[in-house]
Structures are given as structure tokens and as C-alpha cells.
């Protein structure tokens, strides 16, 4: 099948929910790498890497939405998008400045790029719509079946997932909800209890009722240095359920709108008129100094560093991961522990642990033994202001004998409350976090 035929087939699927997904993404975000906007952020924001003109982002977004609505053909999208980019001087090669590095980078807009933009956005939109429909109908259709196109173009691992049939709420769908990569043509179909009990697909082949073993590989986001455990067979960036992310974004927006609508003068209408949306992730305030501008040495050159503790095995569920963190940190269930650091006492509540490990693909519980050494004897502590009026202290620790270092962030709220989180990073990525004011450095570093 051609790409055009594939898309025509997709057009038969849940178009109303697909349009809803596209229309929820009202934030237009300028990015300079496909890694700048990640997973759930795509449910609220629309971007095209290195397209720095917000008006052009809006134009292309409207074209894609019209196409999914059936008001614009794929051919018309290609023609109109090319015309808009050409008129603005963005067709062909374009040089832009990457603010993260200050360097010139070259981007290119041509027919192949426009096709990829179209393909990725429309397939993600239909995937979100299909998930919404699956959730809505799961009382009558409690299972989902993974389906490939069963031709020579199907990726080998995707081929192995063909006919995997599992409950809608099975964790497999948290990471294996198609599309599972660029130009992936796989999809999932709802299955009734009767069909499941019969155990056969419409073509007579047997359903696979056991979840396949999910192997992961560590993948480093070169923009942030963050390390994620990505399932083998899935392209990094596609290892999440776009439908779940869209549903959460819609629920958050509804919560904001409902609260505003109870206020005098119906602030919800005013907020909508002004284009106000549910808040996105807080960002570091502009123009903060970094380690280079302050003249500090590269952490990759650090010598006298601590020996890395044992790296623990990852687990499948959030509940298991929380238990691992409790044991490593010495926190009783429902209790807390106070950790003395070189500059303050940090209280870690048991109630905060679930948030730390809820992104199962990252398997942060593997690094549980790294947390106390990082807080108690950090290599550096940095304090940086964010645009949500918070100060966040970043505890950084360099270890030897370990592929990754640890980043522990203590977030100080405007009311003085404290929240904490941790992430694993590679040494280069740890350097990227050294911004703001360095308030502590290990004398032996």
C-alpha cells in the first residue's frame, strides 16, 4: 500500500476524536530539536523543529487540522504548505541560531519534510482518537489487539506484536500504543469478551493473549542529558500512549476552565478569548549564567569522585518501584525522612515517591541507592529561578564506575513548601544543568 492509501484507510477511524486532539494543542512552541518537546508535552503544544516563525507554525497546524476534518486533501496540504513557506522565504535550506548552543544550524523544508510532518501529526491524532474510543467503549469491548499491515515493510519487532490481545488497562499499552515510530502503520482494534473467548481473529489466526517480554535500552536525550529506558523496537519519542496524554491534558484544561467559570464575570470566557490554556511545564528564567560563563571547570574532567553504589534492577509497577525507594531511603510507609545536606535539611515524604517513579519507561527506581549520597555529599548544588516563581536547588553528584550520574532537584515553592525529584543523566547532560548560582561545591572535586 502507498502512504496515500494508508492514510485513506486511517481516515475511516474516529475522525472527531482525532480533530479534538489537534484542536487541544493550542500552544505554538518554537523548538530547535525534535528532542526539545517530549511525550505528553505534544498533547498541549504544536511544534515543527527549527521553524522559528510562530505564524508559519499556526498556518501549518491549521492545514493539518483541516485535512483531518476532511476539508483539505493531502495533495492540497502539500501545495499550500509549500506556497506558505516559499512566500515567507522558508522553502529549501534555512539557517537559524540554536539558543541552547548559540550555534548556527541548518534546517531544510522540502517535499519529504512536509510529508513527514503530515504523516506524524495525522497518525498521532488518529491514535489519540482511537484510544479515547477504546476507553469509552471498554465495558463492551474490554480488550485491544495490536495489528500490523503484515507486509515486507513492517518492522521485525512490530511483526512479533501482531495479534497481541490484552485488556485495555494492561500496562503494555502505556508504551506500545501505535504508531511506534516514524511512518509506523500499525494500529490497535477493540475486541469484545466473546471474540476474546473465541481466541481467533477475523482471518482465523490465533490471538496472542500473553504480553510479550518488554526489553528496554537506555537512551540519552542529547538536548537534556536525561536517560530514559526505551522499549526495544520503539523509536525514542514514541514510547508513550498519545491518547492517555491527550486525555490528561483535556482533563487539566477542563479543571482550569471549570474553576475559572465559577469566578465573578466568568473568567473562563475571558481566558478563552485571550487564548489562555492550562499551564505548561515551568522553564528556567531567561538570561541566567551557566558554568561556562562563570568560569567553572567541566564536570567531565572531575577526578576525586565517589564510587557508584549498586544499580538496582527495574520493576514493572509503580507500587514495586515505590517499595524500592522506601527501602533505599529508609522511609516508613506514610512517613518521612529528614536528610541533612551541606546547606539545608531536606524532608522527603513518602507521599512524593509515586511522582518520582510514575514514568515507568524511565525506571528511576534503579538509581534509588544514588539519592542519599547525592543529597548528603553532592559534587555541586545550584540554585536557579523558574518562571513559575519558584526556586529550585539542583543537587549534582559525579560517580566513578557508573555510566550515569544523578541529578536530584529540590524545588522550593513560593509558600516555602519543598518538593523533590530525581533523574539520571550522563556526564555531558549534567553539565547542562549547571545554570543559575552555584551555592555549594565539594572542596575535593
Coordinates of C-alpha atoms in Angstrom, one line a residue:
X1 CA 0.0 0.0 0.0
X2 CA 1.1 3.5 -0.7
X3 CA 1.3 6.2 2.1
X4 CA -1.7 7.9 0.5
X5 CA -3.7 4.6 0.6
X6 CA -2.6 4.0 4.2
X7 CA -3.8 7.4 5.2
X8 CA -7.1 6.9 3.4
X9 CA -7.6 3.8 5.5
X10 CA -6.8 5.7 8.6
X11 CA -9.4 8.3 7.7
X12 CA -12.1 5.7 8.5
X13 CA -11.1 5.9 12.1
X14 CA -12.5 8.2 14.8
X15 CA -12.1 11.5 13.0
X16 CA -14.0 13.5 15.6
X17 CA -11.7 12.5 18.4
X18 CA -8.6 13.0 16.1
X19 CA -9.7 16.6 15.4
X20 CA -10.3 17.1 19.2
X21 CA -6.7 16.1 19.8
X22 CA -5.4 18.6 17.2
X23 CA -7.6 21.4 18.4
X24 CA -6.4 20.9 22.0
X25 CA -2.9 21.7 21.1
X26 CA -3.4 25.5 21.2
X27 CA 0.2 26.3 22.3
X28 CA 2.5 27.0 19.5
X29 CA 6.1 26.2 20.6
X30 CA 9.3 27.1 18.9
X31 CA 11.8 24.3 19.2
X32 CA 15.3 23.7 17.8
X33 CA 15.4 19.9 18.1
X34 CA 12.8 17.1 17.9
X35 CA 14.0 16.2 21.4
X36 CA 13.0 19.7 22.9
X37 CA 9.3 18.7 23.2
X38 CA 8.8 15.3 24.7
X39 CA 6.0 12.8 25.1
X40 CA 3.0 14.4 27.0
X41 CA 4.1 17.9 26.0
X42 CA 2.9 17.1 22.5
X43 CA -0.7 16.8 23.8
X44 CA -0.8 20.5 24.5
X45 CA 1.7 22.0 22.2
X46 CA 2.3 22.1 18.4
X47 CA 5.8 22.4 17.0
X48 CA 7.9 21.8 14.0
X49 CA 11.6 21.6 14.8
X50 CA 13.6 24.7 13.9
X51 CA 10.6 26.5 12.4
X52 CA 11.0 29.7 14.4
X53 CA 8.1 31.7 12.8
X54 CA 5.0 31.3 15.1
X55 CA 2.8 32.5 12.3
X56 CA 4.0 29.7 10.0
X57 CA 3.5 27.1 12.8
X58 CA -0.1 28.3 13.1
X59 CA -0.6 28.1 9.3
X60 CA 0.6 24.6 9.0
X61 CA -1.2 23.5 12.1
X62 CA -4.5 24.8 10.6
X63 CA -3.8 22.9 7.4
X64 CA -3.2 19.6 9.1
X65 CA -6.4 20.1 11.2
X66 CA -8.4 20.9 8.1
X67 CA -7.1 17.8 6.4
X68 CA -8.2 15.5 9.2
X69 CA -11.6 17.2 9.2
X70 CA -11.9 16.3 5.5
X71 CA -11.8 19.9 4.3
X72 CA -8.3 19.7 2.7
X73 CA -6.7 16.8 0.8
X74 CA -3.2 15.7 1.4
X75 CA -2.2 17.0 -2.0
X76 CA -3.7 20.4 -1.2
X77 CA -1.9 20.4 2.1
X78 CA 1.4 19.8 0.3
X79 CA 0.8 22.5 -2.2
X80 CA -0.5 25.1 0.3
X81 CA 2.2 24.5 2.8
X82 CA 4.9 24.8 0.2
X83 CA 3.4 28.0 -1.0
X84 CA 3.2 29.5 2.5
X85 CA 6.8 28.5 3.3
X86 CA 8.1 29.8 -0.1
X87 CA 6.4 33.1 0.3
X88 CA 8.0 33.5 3.8
X89 CA 11.5 32.5 2.5
X90 CA 11.5 29.2 4.3
X91 CA 11.4 26.8 1.4
X92 CA 14.7 24.9 1.0
X93 CA 17.6 25.4 3.3
X94 CA 17.4 27.9 6.1
X95 CA 20.0 28.9 8.8
X96 CA 18.8 29.5 12.3
X97 CA 20.5 30.1 15.7
X98 CA 20.0 27.4 18.3
X99 CA 19.6 29.3 21.6
X100 CA 20.8 26.3 23.6
X101 CA 24.2 26.3 22.0
X102 CA 24.4 29.7 20.3
X103 CA 25.5 28.0 17.1
X104 CA 24.1 28.2 13.6
X105 CA 22.2 25.2 12.5
X106 CA 20.7 24.4 9.1
X107 CA 17.2 23.2 8.6
X108 CA 15.5 22.2 5.4
X109 CA 11.9 22.3 4.2
X110 CA 11.2 20.2 1.1
X111 CA 8.5 17.7 0.0
X112 CA 9.9 14.9 2.1
X113 CA 9.9 17.1 5.2
X114 CA 6.3 18.2 4.6
X115 CA 5.2 14.6 4.1
X116 CA 6.9 13.5 7.4
X117 CA 5.3 16.4 9.3
X118 CA 1.9 15.5 7.9
X119 CA 2.3 11.8 8.4
X120 CA 3.5 12.1 12.0
X121 CA 0.8 14.6 13.2
X122 CA -2.1 12.9 11.5
X123 CA -1.2 9.4 12.7
X124 CA -0.7 10.7 16.3
X125 CA -4.1 12.4 16.1
X126 CA -5.9 9.3 15.0
X127 CA -4.0 7.3 17.6
X128 CA -5.3 9.7 20.3
X129 CA -8.8 9.3 18.9
X130 CA -8.7 5.6 18.9
X131 CA -7.5 5.5 22.5
X132 CA -10.4 7.8 23.6
X133 CA -12.8 5.5 21.8
X134 CA -11.3 2.4 23.4
X135 CA -11.6 3.9 26.8
X136 CA -15.2 5.0 26.3
X137 CA -16.2 1.5 25.0
X138 CA -14.1 -0.8 27.2
X139 CA -17.2 -2.0 29.2
X140 CA -18.4 -3.7 26.0
X141 CA -15.0 -4.1 24.3
X142 CA -12.6 -4.8 27.2
X143 CA -9.6 -5.9 25.1
X144 CA -7.3 -4.4 22.5
X145 CA -5.5 -6.2 19.6
X146 CA -2.3 -5.0 18.1
X147 CA -2.4 -5.1 14.3
X148 CA 0.3 -4.6 11.7
X149 CA 0.0 -4.3 7.9
X150 CA 1.6 -7.8 7.6
X151 CA 3.8 -6.9 4.6
X152 CA 7.5 -6.6 4.0
X153 CA 7.7 -3.0 5.3
X154 CA 6.6 -3.9 8.8
X155 CA 9.5 -3.7 11.4
X156 CA 10.6 -7.0 12.7
X157 CA 9.6 -6.5 16.3
X158 CA 6.3 -4.9 15.4
X159 CA 5.6 -8.1 13.4
X160 CA 6.1 -10.1 16.6
X161 CA 3.5 -7.9 18.3
X162 CA 0.8 -8.6 15.6
X163 CA -2.3 -10.1 17.2
X164 CA -1.2 -9.4 20.8
X165 CA -4.5 -9.1 22.6
X166 CA -4.6 -7.7 26.1
X167 CA -7.0 -5.8 28.4
X168 CA -7.4 -2.1 27.7
X169 CA -5.9 -1.3 31.1
X170 CA -2.8 -3.5 30.6
X171 CA 0.5 -1.6 31.1
X172 CA 1.7 -2.8 27.7
X173 CA -0.4 -0.1 26.0
X174 CA 1.3 2.6 28.1
X175 CA 4.3 2.3 25.8
X176 CA 3.2 0.2 22.8
X177 CA 0.3 2.2 21.5
X178 CA 0.8 2.6 17.8
X179 CA 2.3 4.4 15.9
X180 CA 5.5 3.2 17.5
X181 CA 7.9 5.1 15.2
X182 CA 8.1 7.4 12.2
X183 CA 5.8 6.1 9.4
X184 CA 4.7 3.2 11.5
X185 CA 1.4 1.9 10.0
X186 CA 0.4 -0.3 13.0
X187 CA -2.8 0.2 14.8
X188 CA -4.9 -1.3 17.6
X189 CA -8.5 -2.6 17.5
X190 CA -11.0 -3.1 20.3
X191 CA -12.1 -6.7 21.0
X192 CA -15.2 -7.9 22.7
X193 CA -15.3 -10.5 25.5
X194 CA -16.9 -13.0 23.2
X195 CA -14.3 -12.5 20.5
X196 CA -11.5 -12.8 23.1
X197 CA -13.0 -16.1 24.5
X198 CA -13.1 -17.5 21.0
X199 CA -9.4 -16.7 20.7
X200 CA -9.4 -16.2 16.9
X201 CA -9.0 -13.0 14.8
X202 CA -11.3 -12.4 11.8
X203 CA -8.9 -14.1 9.5
X204 CA -8.7 -17.2 11.7
X205 CA -5.2 -16.6 13.2
X206 CA -4.9 -17.1 16.9
X207 CA -4.8 -14.2 19.4
X208 CA -1.7 -13.8 21.5
X209 CA -3.1 -13.5 25.0
X210 CA 0.2 -13.2 26.8
X211 CA 2.0 -9.9 27.0
X212 CA 5.4 -10.1 25.2
X213 CA 8.5 -9.6 27.2
X214 CA 9.4 -5.9 27.1
X215 CA 13.2 -5.4 26.9
X216 CA 14.5 -1.8 27.2
X217 CA 17.6 0.1 26.2
X218 CA 19.0 3.2 27.8
X219 CA 18.6 6.2 25.5
X220 CA 20.1 9.6 26.2
X221 CA 18.3 12.8 25.2
X222 CA 21.2 14.8 23.8
X223 CA 19.4 18.1 24.5
X224 CA 18.9 17.5 28.2
X225 CA 21.2 14.6 29.1
X226 CA 18.3 12.7 30.7
X227 CA 18.5 9.0 30.3
X228 CA 15.3 7.0 29.6
X229 CA 14.6 3.3 29.4
X230 CA 13.0 2.9 25.9
X231 CA 11.4 -0.4 24.9
X232 CA 13.4 -2.2 22.2
X233 CA 11.5 -1.9 18.9
X234 CA 10.1 1.6 19.6
X235 CA 11.6 4.8 18.3
X236 CA 12.6 7.2 21.1
X237 CA 9.8 9.8 21.5
X238 CA 7.1 7.3 20.5
X239 CA 7.4 5.2 23.7
X240 CA 4.2 6.6 25.3
X241 CA 0.5 6.5 24.8
X242 CA -0.5 9.7 23.0
X243 CA -4.2 9.0 23.8
X244 CA -3.5 8.8 27.5
X245 CA -1.5 12.1 27.3
X246 CA -4.3 13.8 25.4
X247 CA -6.9 12.7 27.9
X248 CA -4.8 14.0 30.8
X249 CA -4.3 17.3 29.0
X250 CA -8.0 17.7 28.3
X251 CA -8.9 16.9 32.0
X252 CA -6.4 19.5 33.2
X253 CA -7.8 22.1 30.8
X254 CA -11.4 21.3 31.9
X255 CA -10.3 21.7 35.6
X256 CA -8.9 25.1 34.9
X257 CA -11.9 26.2 32.9
X258 CA -14.4 24.9 35.5
X259 CA -12.6 26.7 38.3
X260 CA -12.5 30.0 36.3
X261 CA -16.1 29.8 35.3
X262 CA -17.2 29.9 39.0
X263 CA -15.5 33.3 39.4
X264 CA -17.2 36.7 39.1
X265 CA -17.7 37.7 35.5
X266 CA -17.0 34.2 34.2
X267 CA -13.2 34.4 33.9
X268 CA -13.4 31.2 31.7
X269 CA -14.8 33.2 28.8
X270 CA -12.1 35.9 29.3
X271 CA -9.4 33.3 29.5
X272 CA -10.6 31.6 26.3
X273 CA -10.8 34.9 24.5
X274 CA -7.2 35.7 25.5
X275 CA -6.0 32.2 24.4
X276 CA -5.1 31.2 27.9
X277 CA -4.5 27.4 28.5
X278 CA -3.7 25.1 31.3
X279 CA -0.1 25.8 32.3
X280 CA 2.8 24.0 30.7
X281 CA 6.0 22.9 32.4
X282 CA 7.8 25.7 34.1
X283 CA 11.0 26.9 32.5
X284 CA 14.3 28.4 33.8
X285 CA 14.0 32.2 33.6
X286 CA 15.9 33.9 30.7
X287 CA 19.5 35.0 30.7
X288 CA 20.8 33.0 33.7
X289 CA 24.5 32.4 33.8
X290 CA 25.9 28.9 33.3
X291 CA 29.0 27.1 34.3
X292 CA 31.0 28.2 31.2
X293 CA 30.2 31.9 31.6
X294 CA 31.1 31.7 35.3
X295 CA 34.4 30.0 34.5
X296 CA 33.9 26.7 36.3
X297 CA 35.6 23.5 35.1
X298 CA 33.9 20.8 33.0
X299 CA 32.4 18.1 35.2
X300 CA 33.7 15.5 32.8
X301 CA 37.2 16.4 34.0
X302 CA 36.3 15.8 37.7
X303 CA 38.7 13.5 39.5
X304 CA 38.3 12.6 43.2
X305 CA 34.8 11.3 42.7
X306 CA 32.8 8.7 44.7
X307 CA 32.4 5.1 43.7
X308 CA 29.0 4.4 42.4
X309 CA 26.6 2.4 44.6
X310 CA 24.8 -0.7 43.3
X311 CA 22.5 -0.1 40.4
X312 CA 19.2 -1.9 41.2
X313 CA 17.0 -3.8 38.7
X314 CA 14.0 -2.1 37.3
X315 CA 10.5 -3.3 38.1
X316 CA 7.2 -3.4 36.3
X317 CA 4.7 -1.5 38.5
X318 CA 4.7 1.8 40.4
X319 CA 3.9 0.1 43.6
X320 CA 7.0 -2.1 43.4
X321 CA 9.1 0.9 42.5
X322 CA 7.8 2.9 45.5
X323 CA 8.8 0.0 47.8
X324 CA 12.4 0.1 46.4
X325 CA 12.6 3.8 47.1
X326 CA 11.3 3.4 50.6
X327 CA 13.9 0.8 51.4
X328 CA 16.8 2.7 49.9
X329 CA 15.8 6.0 51.6
X330 CA 14.7 4.5 54.9
X331 CA 11.2 6.0 54.7
X332 CA 8.3 4.2 56.6
X333 CA 5.1 3.8 54.7
X334 CA 3.1 7.0 55.2
X335 CA 6.1 8.6 56.9
X336 CA 9.1 10.8 56.0
X337 CA 12.8 11.1 56.4
X338 CA 14.9 14.2 57.0
X339 CA 18.2 14.3 55.1
X340 CA 20.9 16.7 56.2
X341 CA 22.7 18.3 53.2
X342 CA 25.7 20.7 53.2
X343 CA 23.3 23.7 53.1
X344 CA 19.9 22.6 54.5
X345 CA 17.7 19.8 55.8
X346 CA 15.5 18.2 53.2
X347 CA 12.4 16.4 54.2
X348 CA 11.3 13.6 51.8
X349 CA 7.7 12.5 52.3
X350 CA 6.5 9.0 51.4
X351 CA 3.6 10.7 49.5
X352 CA 6.1 12.2 47.0
X353 CA 7.7 8.9 45.9
X354 CA 5.0 7.9 43.5
X355 CA 5.6 11.0 41.4
X356 CA 9.3 10.2 41.2
X357 CA 8.7 6.8 39.6
X358 CA 5.4 7.2 37.8
X359 CA 7.2 7.4 34.4
X360 CA 7.7 3.7 34.2
X361 CA 9.7 3.8 31.0
X362 CA 12.5 5.7 32.9
X363 CA 12.7 3.1 35.7
X364 CA 14.2 5.6 38.1
X365 CA 14.0 3.1 41.0
X366 CA 17.2 1.6 39.5
X367 CA 19.0 4.7 40.9
X368 CA 17.5 4.6 44.4
X369 CA 20.9 3.9 46.0
X370 CA 22.3 7.1 44.5
X371 CA 19.8 9.5 46.1
X372 CA 21.2 9.8 49.7
X373 CA 24.8 10.1 48.6
X374 CA 23.8 12.9 46.2
X375 CA 21.9 14.8 48.8
X376 CA 24.4 14.3 51.7
X377 CA 27.6 14.8 49.8
X378 CA 26.9 16.4 46.5
X379 CA 29.5 17.5 44.0
X380 CA 27.7 20.8 43.5
X381 CA 24.5 22.5 44.4
X382 CA 22.9 25.1 42.1
X383 CA 20.0 27.4 42.8
X384 CA 18.0 28.6 39.8
X385 CA 14.8 30.6 39.4
X386 CA 11.9 29.4 37.3
X387 CA 9.1 31.3 35.6
X388 CA 6.5 29.9 38.0
X389 CA 8.0 32.0 40.8
X390 CA 9.9 29.0 42.3
X391 CA 13.5 28.5 43.3
X392 CA 14.9 25.0 42.6
X393 CA 18.1 23.7 44.0
X394 CA 19.8 21.2 41.9
X395 CA 22.0 18.6 43.7
X396 CA 24.5 17.1 41.3
X397 CA 26.8 14.2 42.1
X398 CA 29.5 12.7 40.0
X399 CA 30.3 9.0 40.4
X400 CA 33.0 6.7 39.1
X401 CA 32.4 3.2 37.9
X402 CA 28.9 4.2 36.6
X403 CA 27.7 5.1 33.2
X404 CA 25.4 7.8 34.6
X405 CA 25.5 10.4 37.3
X406 CA 22.5 11.6 39.3
X407 CA 20.6 14.8 39.4
X408 CA 18.4 15.5 42.4
X409 CA 16.3 18.6 42.3
X410 CA 14.8 20.2 45.4
X411 CA 12.0 22.6 44.5
X412 CA 11.2 25.4 46.9
X413 CA 7.6 26.7 46.4
X414 CA 6.7 30.3 46.9
X415 CA 5.0 29.4 50.2
X416 CA 8.2 27.7 51.4
X417 CA 7.0 24.2 50.7
X418 CA 9.5 21.7 49.4
X419 CA 9.2 19.1 46.7
X420 CA 11.9 16.8 45.3
X421 CA 12.6 14.7 42.2
X422 CA 15.5 12.8 40.8
X423 CA 16.7 11.9 37.3
X424 CA 19.7 10.0 35.9
X425 CA 22.0 11.9 33.5
X426 CA 25.1 11.3 31.6
X427 CA 28.2 13.4 32.4
X428 CA 27.6 15.8 29.5
X429 CA 23.9 16.2 30.4
X430 CA 24.9 17.0 34.0
X431 CA 26.9 20.0 32.7
X432 CA 23.8 21.3 31.0
X433 CA 22.1 21.6 34.4
X434 CA 24.8 23.9 35.8
X435 CA 22.9 27.2 35.5
X436 CA 21.9 29.9 37.9
X437 CA 24.0 30.4 41.1
X438 CA 26.4 27.7 42.4
X439 CA 25.8 27.7 46.2
X440 CA 28.0 24.8 47.1
X441 CA 30.9 22.9 45.6
X442 CA 32.7 19.8 47.1
X443 CA 36.2 21.1 48.1
X444 CA 37.7 17.8 46.9
X445 CA 36.2 17.9 43.5

